[in-house]
Short mmCIF file of C-alpha atoms in Angstrom, two decimals:
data_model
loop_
_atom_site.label_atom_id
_atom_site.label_comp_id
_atom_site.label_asym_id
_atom_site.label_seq_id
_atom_site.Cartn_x
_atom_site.Cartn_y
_atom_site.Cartn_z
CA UNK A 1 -39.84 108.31 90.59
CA UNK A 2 -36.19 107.80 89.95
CA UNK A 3 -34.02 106.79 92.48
CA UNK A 4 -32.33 109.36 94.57
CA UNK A 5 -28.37 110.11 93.80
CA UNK A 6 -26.50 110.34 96.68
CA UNK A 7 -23.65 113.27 96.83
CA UNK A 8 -21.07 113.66 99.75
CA UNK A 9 -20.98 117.36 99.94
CA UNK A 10 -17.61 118.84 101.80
CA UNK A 11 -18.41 122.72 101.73
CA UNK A 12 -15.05 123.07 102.96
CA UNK A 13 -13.35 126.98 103.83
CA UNK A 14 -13.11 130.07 102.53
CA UNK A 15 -15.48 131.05 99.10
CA UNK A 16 -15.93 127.11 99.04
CA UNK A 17 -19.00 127.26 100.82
CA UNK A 18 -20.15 129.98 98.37
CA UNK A 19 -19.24 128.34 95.14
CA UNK A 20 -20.77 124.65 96.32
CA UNK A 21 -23.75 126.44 97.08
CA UNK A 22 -23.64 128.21 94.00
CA UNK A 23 -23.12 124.66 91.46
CA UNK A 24 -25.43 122.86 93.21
CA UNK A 25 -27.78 125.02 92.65
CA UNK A 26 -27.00 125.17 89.46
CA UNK A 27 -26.92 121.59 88.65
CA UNK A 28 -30.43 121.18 90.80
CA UNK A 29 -31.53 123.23 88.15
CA UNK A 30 -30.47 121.49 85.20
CA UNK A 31 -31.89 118.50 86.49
CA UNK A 32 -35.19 120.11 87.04
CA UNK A 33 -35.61 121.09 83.50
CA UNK A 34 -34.18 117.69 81.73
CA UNK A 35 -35.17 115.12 84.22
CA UNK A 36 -36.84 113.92 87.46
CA UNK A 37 -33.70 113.05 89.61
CA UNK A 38 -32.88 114.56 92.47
CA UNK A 39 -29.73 115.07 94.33
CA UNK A 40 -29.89 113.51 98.39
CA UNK A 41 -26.89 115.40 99.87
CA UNK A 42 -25.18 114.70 102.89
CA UNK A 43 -22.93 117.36 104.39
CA UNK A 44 -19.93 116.45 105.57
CA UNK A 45 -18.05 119.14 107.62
CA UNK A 46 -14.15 119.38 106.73
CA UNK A 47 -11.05 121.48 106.48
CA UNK A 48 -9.00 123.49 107.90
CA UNK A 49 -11.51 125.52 109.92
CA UNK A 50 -13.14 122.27 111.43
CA UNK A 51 -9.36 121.61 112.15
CA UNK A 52 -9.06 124.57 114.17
CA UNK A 53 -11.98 123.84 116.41
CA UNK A 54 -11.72 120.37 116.50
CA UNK A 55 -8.03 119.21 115.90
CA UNK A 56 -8.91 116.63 113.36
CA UNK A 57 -9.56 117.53 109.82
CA UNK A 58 -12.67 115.54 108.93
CA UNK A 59 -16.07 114.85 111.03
CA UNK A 60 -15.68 111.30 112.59
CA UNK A 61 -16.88 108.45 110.06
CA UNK A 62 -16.46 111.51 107.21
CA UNK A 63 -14.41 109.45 104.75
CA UNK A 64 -16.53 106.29 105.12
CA UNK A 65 -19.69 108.78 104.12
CA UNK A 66 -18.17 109.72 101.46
CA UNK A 67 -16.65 106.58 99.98
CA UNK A 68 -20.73 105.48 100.00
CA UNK A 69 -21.85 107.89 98.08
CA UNK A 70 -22.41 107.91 94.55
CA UNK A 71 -20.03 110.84 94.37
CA UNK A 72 -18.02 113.83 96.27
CA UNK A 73 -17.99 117.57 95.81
CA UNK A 74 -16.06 119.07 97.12
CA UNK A 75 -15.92 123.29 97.75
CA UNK A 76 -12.46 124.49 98.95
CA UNK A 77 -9.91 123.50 101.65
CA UNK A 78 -7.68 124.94 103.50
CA UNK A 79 -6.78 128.28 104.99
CA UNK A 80 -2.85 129.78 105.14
CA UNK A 81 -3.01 130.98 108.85
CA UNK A 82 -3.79 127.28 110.09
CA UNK A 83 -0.98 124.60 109.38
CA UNK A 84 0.30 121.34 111.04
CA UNK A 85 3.25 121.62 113.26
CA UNK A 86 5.33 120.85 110.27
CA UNK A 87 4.20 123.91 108.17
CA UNK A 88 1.80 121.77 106.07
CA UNK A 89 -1.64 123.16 105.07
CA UNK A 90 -4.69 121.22 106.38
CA UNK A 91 -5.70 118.85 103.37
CA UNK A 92 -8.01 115.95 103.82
CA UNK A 93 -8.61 115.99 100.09
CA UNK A 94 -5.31 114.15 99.46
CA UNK A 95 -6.14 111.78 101.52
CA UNK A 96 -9.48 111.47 99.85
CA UNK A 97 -7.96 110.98 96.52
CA UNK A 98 -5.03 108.12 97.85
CA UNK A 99 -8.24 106.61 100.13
CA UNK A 100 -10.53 106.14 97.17
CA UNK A 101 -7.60 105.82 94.73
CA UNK A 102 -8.66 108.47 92.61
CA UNK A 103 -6.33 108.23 90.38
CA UNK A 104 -7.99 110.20 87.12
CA UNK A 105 -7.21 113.98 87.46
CA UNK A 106 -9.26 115.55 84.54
CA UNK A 107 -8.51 119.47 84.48
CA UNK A 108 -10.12 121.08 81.16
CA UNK A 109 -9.02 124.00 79.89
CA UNK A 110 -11.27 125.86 77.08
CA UNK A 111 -11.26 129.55 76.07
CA UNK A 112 -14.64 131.25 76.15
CA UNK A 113 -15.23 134.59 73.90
CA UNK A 114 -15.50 137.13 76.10
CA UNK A 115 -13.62 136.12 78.92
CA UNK A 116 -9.95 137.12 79.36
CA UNK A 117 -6.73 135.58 76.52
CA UNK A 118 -3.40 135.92 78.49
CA UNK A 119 -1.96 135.29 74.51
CA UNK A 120 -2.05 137.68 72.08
CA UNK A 121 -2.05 134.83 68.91
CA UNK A 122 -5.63 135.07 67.57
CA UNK A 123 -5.80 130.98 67.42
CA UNK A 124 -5.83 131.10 71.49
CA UNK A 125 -9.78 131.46 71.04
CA UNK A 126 -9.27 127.90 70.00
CA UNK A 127 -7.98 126.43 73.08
CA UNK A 128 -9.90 123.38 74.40
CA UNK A 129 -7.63 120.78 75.75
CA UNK A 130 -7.45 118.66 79.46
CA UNK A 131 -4.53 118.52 81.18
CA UNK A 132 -4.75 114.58 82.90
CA UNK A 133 -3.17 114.61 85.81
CA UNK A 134 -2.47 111.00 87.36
CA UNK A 135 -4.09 112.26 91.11
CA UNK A 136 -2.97 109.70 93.79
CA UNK A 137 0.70 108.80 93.12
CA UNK A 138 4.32 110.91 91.50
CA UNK A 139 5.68 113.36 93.96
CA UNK A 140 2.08 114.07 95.83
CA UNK A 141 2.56 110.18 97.33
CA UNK A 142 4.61 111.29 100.46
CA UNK A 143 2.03 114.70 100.78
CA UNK A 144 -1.22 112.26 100.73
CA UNK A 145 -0.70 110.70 104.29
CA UNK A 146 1.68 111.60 106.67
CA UNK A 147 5.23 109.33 107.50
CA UNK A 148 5.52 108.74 104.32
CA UNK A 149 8.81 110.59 103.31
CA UNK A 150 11.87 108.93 103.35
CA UNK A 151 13.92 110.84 105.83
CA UNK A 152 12.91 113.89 107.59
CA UNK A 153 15.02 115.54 110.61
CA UNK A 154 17.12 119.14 110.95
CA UNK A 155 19.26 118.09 108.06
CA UNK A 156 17.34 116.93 105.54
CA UNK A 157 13.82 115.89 103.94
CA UNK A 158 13.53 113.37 101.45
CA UNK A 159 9.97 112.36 99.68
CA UNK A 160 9.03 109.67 97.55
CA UNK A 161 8.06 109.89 93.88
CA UNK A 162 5.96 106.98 93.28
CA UNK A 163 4.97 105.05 89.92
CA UNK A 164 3.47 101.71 89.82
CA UNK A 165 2.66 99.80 87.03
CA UNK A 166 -1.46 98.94 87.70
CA UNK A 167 -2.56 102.81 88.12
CA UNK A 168 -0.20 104.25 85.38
CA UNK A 169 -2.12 101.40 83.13
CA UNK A 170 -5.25 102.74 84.92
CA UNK A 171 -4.61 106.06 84.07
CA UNK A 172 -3.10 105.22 80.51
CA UNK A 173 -6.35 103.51 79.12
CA UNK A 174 -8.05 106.17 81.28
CA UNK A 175 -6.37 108.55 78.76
CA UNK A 176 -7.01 106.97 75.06
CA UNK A 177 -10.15 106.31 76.40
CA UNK A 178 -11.41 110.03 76.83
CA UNK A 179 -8.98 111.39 73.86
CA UNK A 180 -11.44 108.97 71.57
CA UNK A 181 -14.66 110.45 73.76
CA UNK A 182 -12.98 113.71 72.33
CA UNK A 183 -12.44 112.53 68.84
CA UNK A 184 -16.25 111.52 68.55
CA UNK A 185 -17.32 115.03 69.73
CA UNK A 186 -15.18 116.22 66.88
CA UNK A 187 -11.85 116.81 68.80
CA UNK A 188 -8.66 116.14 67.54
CA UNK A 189 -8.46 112.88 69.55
CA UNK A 190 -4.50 113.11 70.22
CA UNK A 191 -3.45 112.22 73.55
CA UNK A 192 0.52 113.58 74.52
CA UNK A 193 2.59 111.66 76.83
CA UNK A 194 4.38 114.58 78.96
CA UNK A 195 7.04 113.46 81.39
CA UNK A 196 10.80 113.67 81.92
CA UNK A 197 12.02 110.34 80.33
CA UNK A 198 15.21 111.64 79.67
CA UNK A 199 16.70 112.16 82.92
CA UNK A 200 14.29 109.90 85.55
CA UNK A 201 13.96 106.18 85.75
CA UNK A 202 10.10 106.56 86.94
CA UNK A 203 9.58 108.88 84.12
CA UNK A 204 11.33 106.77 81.79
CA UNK A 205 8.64 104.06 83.13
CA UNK A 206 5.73 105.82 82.86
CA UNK A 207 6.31 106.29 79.06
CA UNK A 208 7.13 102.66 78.71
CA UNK A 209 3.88 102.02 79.80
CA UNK A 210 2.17 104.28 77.60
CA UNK A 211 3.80 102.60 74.72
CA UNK A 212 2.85 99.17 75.71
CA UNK A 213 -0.87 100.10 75.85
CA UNK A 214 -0.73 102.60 72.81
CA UNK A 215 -1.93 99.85 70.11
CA UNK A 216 -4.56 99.05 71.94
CA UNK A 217 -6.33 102.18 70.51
CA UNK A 218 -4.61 102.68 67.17
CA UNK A 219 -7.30 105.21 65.91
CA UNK A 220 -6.09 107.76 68.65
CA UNK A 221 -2.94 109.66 67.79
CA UNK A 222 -0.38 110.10 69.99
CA UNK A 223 2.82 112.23 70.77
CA UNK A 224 5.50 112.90 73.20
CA UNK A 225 6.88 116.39 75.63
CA UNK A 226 9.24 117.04 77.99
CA UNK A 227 7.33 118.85 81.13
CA UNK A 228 9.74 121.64 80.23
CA UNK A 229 9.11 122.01 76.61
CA UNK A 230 5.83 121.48 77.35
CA UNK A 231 5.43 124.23 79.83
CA UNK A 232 7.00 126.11 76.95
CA UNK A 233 4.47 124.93 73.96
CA UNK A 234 1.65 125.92 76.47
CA UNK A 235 2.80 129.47 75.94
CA UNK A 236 3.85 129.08 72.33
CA UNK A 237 1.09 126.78 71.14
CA UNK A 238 -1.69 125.69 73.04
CA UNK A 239 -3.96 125.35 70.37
CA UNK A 240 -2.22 122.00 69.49
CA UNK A 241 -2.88 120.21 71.81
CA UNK A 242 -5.83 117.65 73.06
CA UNK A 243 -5.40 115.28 76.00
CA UNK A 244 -2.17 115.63 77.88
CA UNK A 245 -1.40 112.74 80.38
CA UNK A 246 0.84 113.24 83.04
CA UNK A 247 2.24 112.94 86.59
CA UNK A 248 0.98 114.08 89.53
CA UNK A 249 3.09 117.01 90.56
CA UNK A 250 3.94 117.65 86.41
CA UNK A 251 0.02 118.04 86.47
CA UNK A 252 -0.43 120.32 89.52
CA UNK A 253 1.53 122.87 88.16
CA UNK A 254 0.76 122.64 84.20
CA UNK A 255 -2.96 123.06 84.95
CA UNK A 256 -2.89 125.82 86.72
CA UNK A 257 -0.01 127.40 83.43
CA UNK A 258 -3.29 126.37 81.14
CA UNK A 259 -5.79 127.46 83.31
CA UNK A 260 -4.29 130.93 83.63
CA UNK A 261 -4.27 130.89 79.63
CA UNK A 262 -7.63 130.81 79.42
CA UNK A 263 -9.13 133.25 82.23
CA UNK A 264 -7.67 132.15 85.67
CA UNK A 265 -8.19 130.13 88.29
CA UNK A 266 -12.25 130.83 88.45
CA UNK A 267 -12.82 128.63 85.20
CA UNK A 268 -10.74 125.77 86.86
CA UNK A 269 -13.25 122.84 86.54
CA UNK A 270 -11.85 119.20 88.20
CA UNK A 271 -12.84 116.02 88.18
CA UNK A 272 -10.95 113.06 90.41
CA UNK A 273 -12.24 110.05 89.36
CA UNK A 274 -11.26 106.35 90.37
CA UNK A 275 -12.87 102.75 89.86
CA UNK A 276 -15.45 103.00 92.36
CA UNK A 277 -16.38 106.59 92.75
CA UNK A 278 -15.37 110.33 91.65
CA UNK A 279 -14.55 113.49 93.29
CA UNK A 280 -15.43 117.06 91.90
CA UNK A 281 -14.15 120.67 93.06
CA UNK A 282 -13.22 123.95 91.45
CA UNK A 283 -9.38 123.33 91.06
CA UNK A 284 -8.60 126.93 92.96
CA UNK A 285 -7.95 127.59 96.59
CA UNK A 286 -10.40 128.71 99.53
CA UNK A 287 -9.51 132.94 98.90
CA UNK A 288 -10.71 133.47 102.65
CA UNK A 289 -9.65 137.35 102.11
CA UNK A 290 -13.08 137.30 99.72
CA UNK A 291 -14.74 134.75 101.78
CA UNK A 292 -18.53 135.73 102.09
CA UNK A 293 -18.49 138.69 100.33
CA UNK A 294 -19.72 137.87 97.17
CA UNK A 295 -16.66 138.16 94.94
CA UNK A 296 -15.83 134.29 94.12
CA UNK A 297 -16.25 133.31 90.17
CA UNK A 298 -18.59 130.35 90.91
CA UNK A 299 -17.71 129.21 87.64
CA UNK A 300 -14.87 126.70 88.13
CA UNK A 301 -17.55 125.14 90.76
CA UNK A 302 -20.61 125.17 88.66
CA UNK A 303 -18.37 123.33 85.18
CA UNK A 304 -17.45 121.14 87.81
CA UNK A 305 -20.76 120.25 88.81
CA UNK A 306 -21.21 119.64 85.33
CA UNK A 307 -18.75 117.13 84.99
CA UNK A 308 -19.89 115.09 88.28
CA UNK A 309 -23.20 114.53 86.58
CA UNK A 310 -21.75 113.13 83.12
CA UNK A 311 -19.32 111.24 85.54
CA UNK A 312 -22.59 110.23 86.84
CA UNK A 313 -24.75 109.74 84.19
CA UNK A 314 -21.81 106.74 83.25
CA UNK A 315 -22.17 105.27 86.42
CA UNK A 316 -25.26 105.02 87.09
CA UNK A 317 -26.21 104.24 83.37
CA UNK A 318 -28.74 107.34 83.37
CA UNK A 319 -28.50 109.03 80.11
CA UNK A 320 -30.65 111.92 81.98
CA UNK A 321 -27.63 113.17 84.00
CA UNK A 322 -25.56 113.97 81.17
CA UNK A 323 -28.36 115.76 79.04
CA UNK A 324 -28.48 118.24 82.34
CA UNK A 325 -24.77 118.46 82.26
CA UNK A 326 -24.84 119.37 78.39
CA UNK A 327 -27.00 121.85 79.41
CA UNK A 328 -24.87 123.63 81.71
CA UNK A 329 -22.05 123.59 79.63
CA UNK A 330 -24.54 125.39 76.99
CA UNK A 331 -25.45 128.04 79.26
CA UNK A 332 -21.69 128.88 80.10
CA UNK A 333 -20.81 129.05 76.55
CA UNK A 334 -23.79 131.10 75.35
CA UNK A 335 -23.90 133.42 78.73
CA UNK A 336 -19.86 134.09 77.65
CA UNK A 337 -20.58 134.26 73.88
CA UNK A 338 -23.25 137.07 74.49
CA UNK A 339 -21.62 138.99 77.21
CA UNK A 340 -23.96 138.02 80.11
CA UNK A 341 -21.09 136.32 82.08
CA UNK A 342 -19.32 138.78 83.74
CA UNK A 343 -17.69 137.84 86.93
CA UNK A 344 -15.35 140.19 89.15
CA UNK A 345 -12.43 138.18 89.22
CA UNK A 346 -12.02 139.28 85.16
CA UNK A 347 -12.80 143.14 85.69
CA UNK A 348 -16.72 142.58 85.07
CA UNK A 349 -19.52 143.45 87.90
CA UNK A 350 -21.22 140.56 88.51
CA UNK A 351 -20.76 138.89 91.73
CA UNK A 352 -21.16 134.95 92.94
CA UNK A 353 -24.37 135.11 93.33
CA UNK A 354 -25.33 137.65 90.29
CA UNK A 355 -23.37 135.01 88.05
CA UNK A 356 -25.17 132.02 89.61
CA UNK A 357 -28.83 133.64 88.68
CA UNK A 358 -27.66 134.30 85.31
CA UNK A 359 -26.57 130.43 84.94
CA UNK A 360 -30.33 129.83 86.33
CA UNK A 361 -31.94 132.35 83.65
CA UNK A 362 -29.70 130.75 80.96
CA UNK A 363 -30.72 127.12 81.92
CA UNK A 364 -34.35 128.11 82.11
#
């Protein structure tokens, strides 16, 4: 019998407790039918509703669980109506990603027949690209742990937009690294540098450091954007694109431009991934006005489960894992290709759970 993998599961609020019910489900299905691991999870309560009742946002000894575990998913967190007393939202995930330094924000973004094309250009069928978003440092620093901003009183607030050399490396050979993953799977293989060189020293930084490790992979291309021009080519030409490495902040709000190319939030698949472990979640919010009434897209959640077991599959050095995450992938693709896909949040009448048992059928 293979040894059990241990997951940190953090339902969260809102439709995240019906989406991580949903993708694990899902992936304890794909592992049924392509291996004999199992999944040990260990719940770990968090958020802004254990906030509420408890005044801290994480179970005592939470973090420590889940920094033992192979890896984290991660439902939803936060809810508007409950804030700190500085109008903050309750976030323990940030602190999750600067704890483990979880530094590797992968955010794909792929078109599915279908499933709604904000562009009219027939090529936007073609989209498949991941928006890299560097997860623990740039503009999110100051948000990750509290008394970190430079200045904060009546008058003014100042944070800190952080770049250090070892994790932009990190992220950097993080980057060629999966654009050549990409390239073998018959990508394009072209990773794009986006920043804003021209006008900020850190930015300016963070592209010298992409030049330095460049020839290290000389069979990947490369190329350059402005955030602004790039937020611009994502309308105009998405298709062109591959792996785009960037900032934190620069990658918070690109992703969700892309993901809103290709469907909407409900397709937003993450993956947080640093030296020592890796954190997965649907990249949208906790939507308590839907919470419980089975209206989520469990979709974003269940591609995300997907990409916890290839994360895991390299870990571990089980080649199992990722044929069960190949195989949800396939069943998203072919339940989109012939129409059995059909969640609310794009018009159709299929619910969390309707869409979850057609994921099942399709796997089976």
């Amino acid at each position: 019998m293979s040894e059990e993998v241990r997951i940190a599961l953090i339902k969260g609020d809102g439709i995240g407790v019906d989406v991580a019910d949903a993708a694990m489900a899902i992936v304890d299905t794909a592992l049924a039918r392509t291996s004999n691991a199992k999944l040990a999870y260990e719940e770990i309560q968090a958020g802004a509703g254990y906030f509420s009742e408890h005044g801290v946002d994480i179970e005592p000894e939470g973090e420590i669980r889940a920094g033992k575990a192979d890896a984290i998913f991660l439902g939803a967190i936060g809810l508007p109506s409950i804030r700190h007393a500085d109008g903050t939202e309750i976030s323990p995930h940030l602190r999750l990603r600067d704890r483990f330094g979880l530094y590797a924000g992968v955010r794909p973004v792929k078109a599915y027949p279908n499933a709604p094309q904000r562009l009219a250009d027939p090529r936007a069928s073609t989209i498949d690209l991941i928006v890299l978003r560097e997860s623990t440092e740039g503009l999110f620093y100051s948000a990750a742990a509290h008394s970190r901003s430079l200045v904060v009183n009546d008058d003014e607030v100042q944070d800190v937009l952080r770049i250090t050399r070892p994790t932009t490396e990190k992220l950097h050979h993080f980057g060629f690294k999966l654009a050549r993953k990409r390239k073998e799977r018959g990508k394009a293989g072209k990773l794009t540098c986006v920043d804003k060189a021209n006008v900020f020293t850190s930015m300016a930084f963070f592209r010298k450091i992409y030049d330095e490790i460049a020839p290290l992979y000389a069979d990947v291309e490369t190329g350059y954007n402005y955030v602004d021009a790039q937020a611009l080519d994502l309308i105009r030409k998405p298709w062109d694109f591959d792996v785009l490495v960037m900032e934190n902040m620069f990658g918070d709000i690109l992703s969700d431009l892309a993901g809103g190319l290709v469907g909407g939030m409900g397709m937003a698949a993450c993956a947080e991934i640093g030296d020592d472990t890796g954190l997965f979640q649907p990249a949208h919010g906790s939507a308590p006005d839907i919470m419980g009434q089975n209206k989520a897209n469990p979709l974003a959640a269940i591609l995300s489960g997907g990409l916890m077991l290839d994360y895991l599959s390299e870990k571990l050095e089980r080649p199992e894992l990722a044929d069960a995450a190949g195989l949800i992938e396939s069943a998203v693709d072919k339940g989109f290709e012939e129409n059995l896909l059909r969640p609310m949040e794009f018009g159709g009448d299929m619910g969390t759970k309707e869409v979850t048992r057609q994921v099942i059928d399709l796997i089976h």
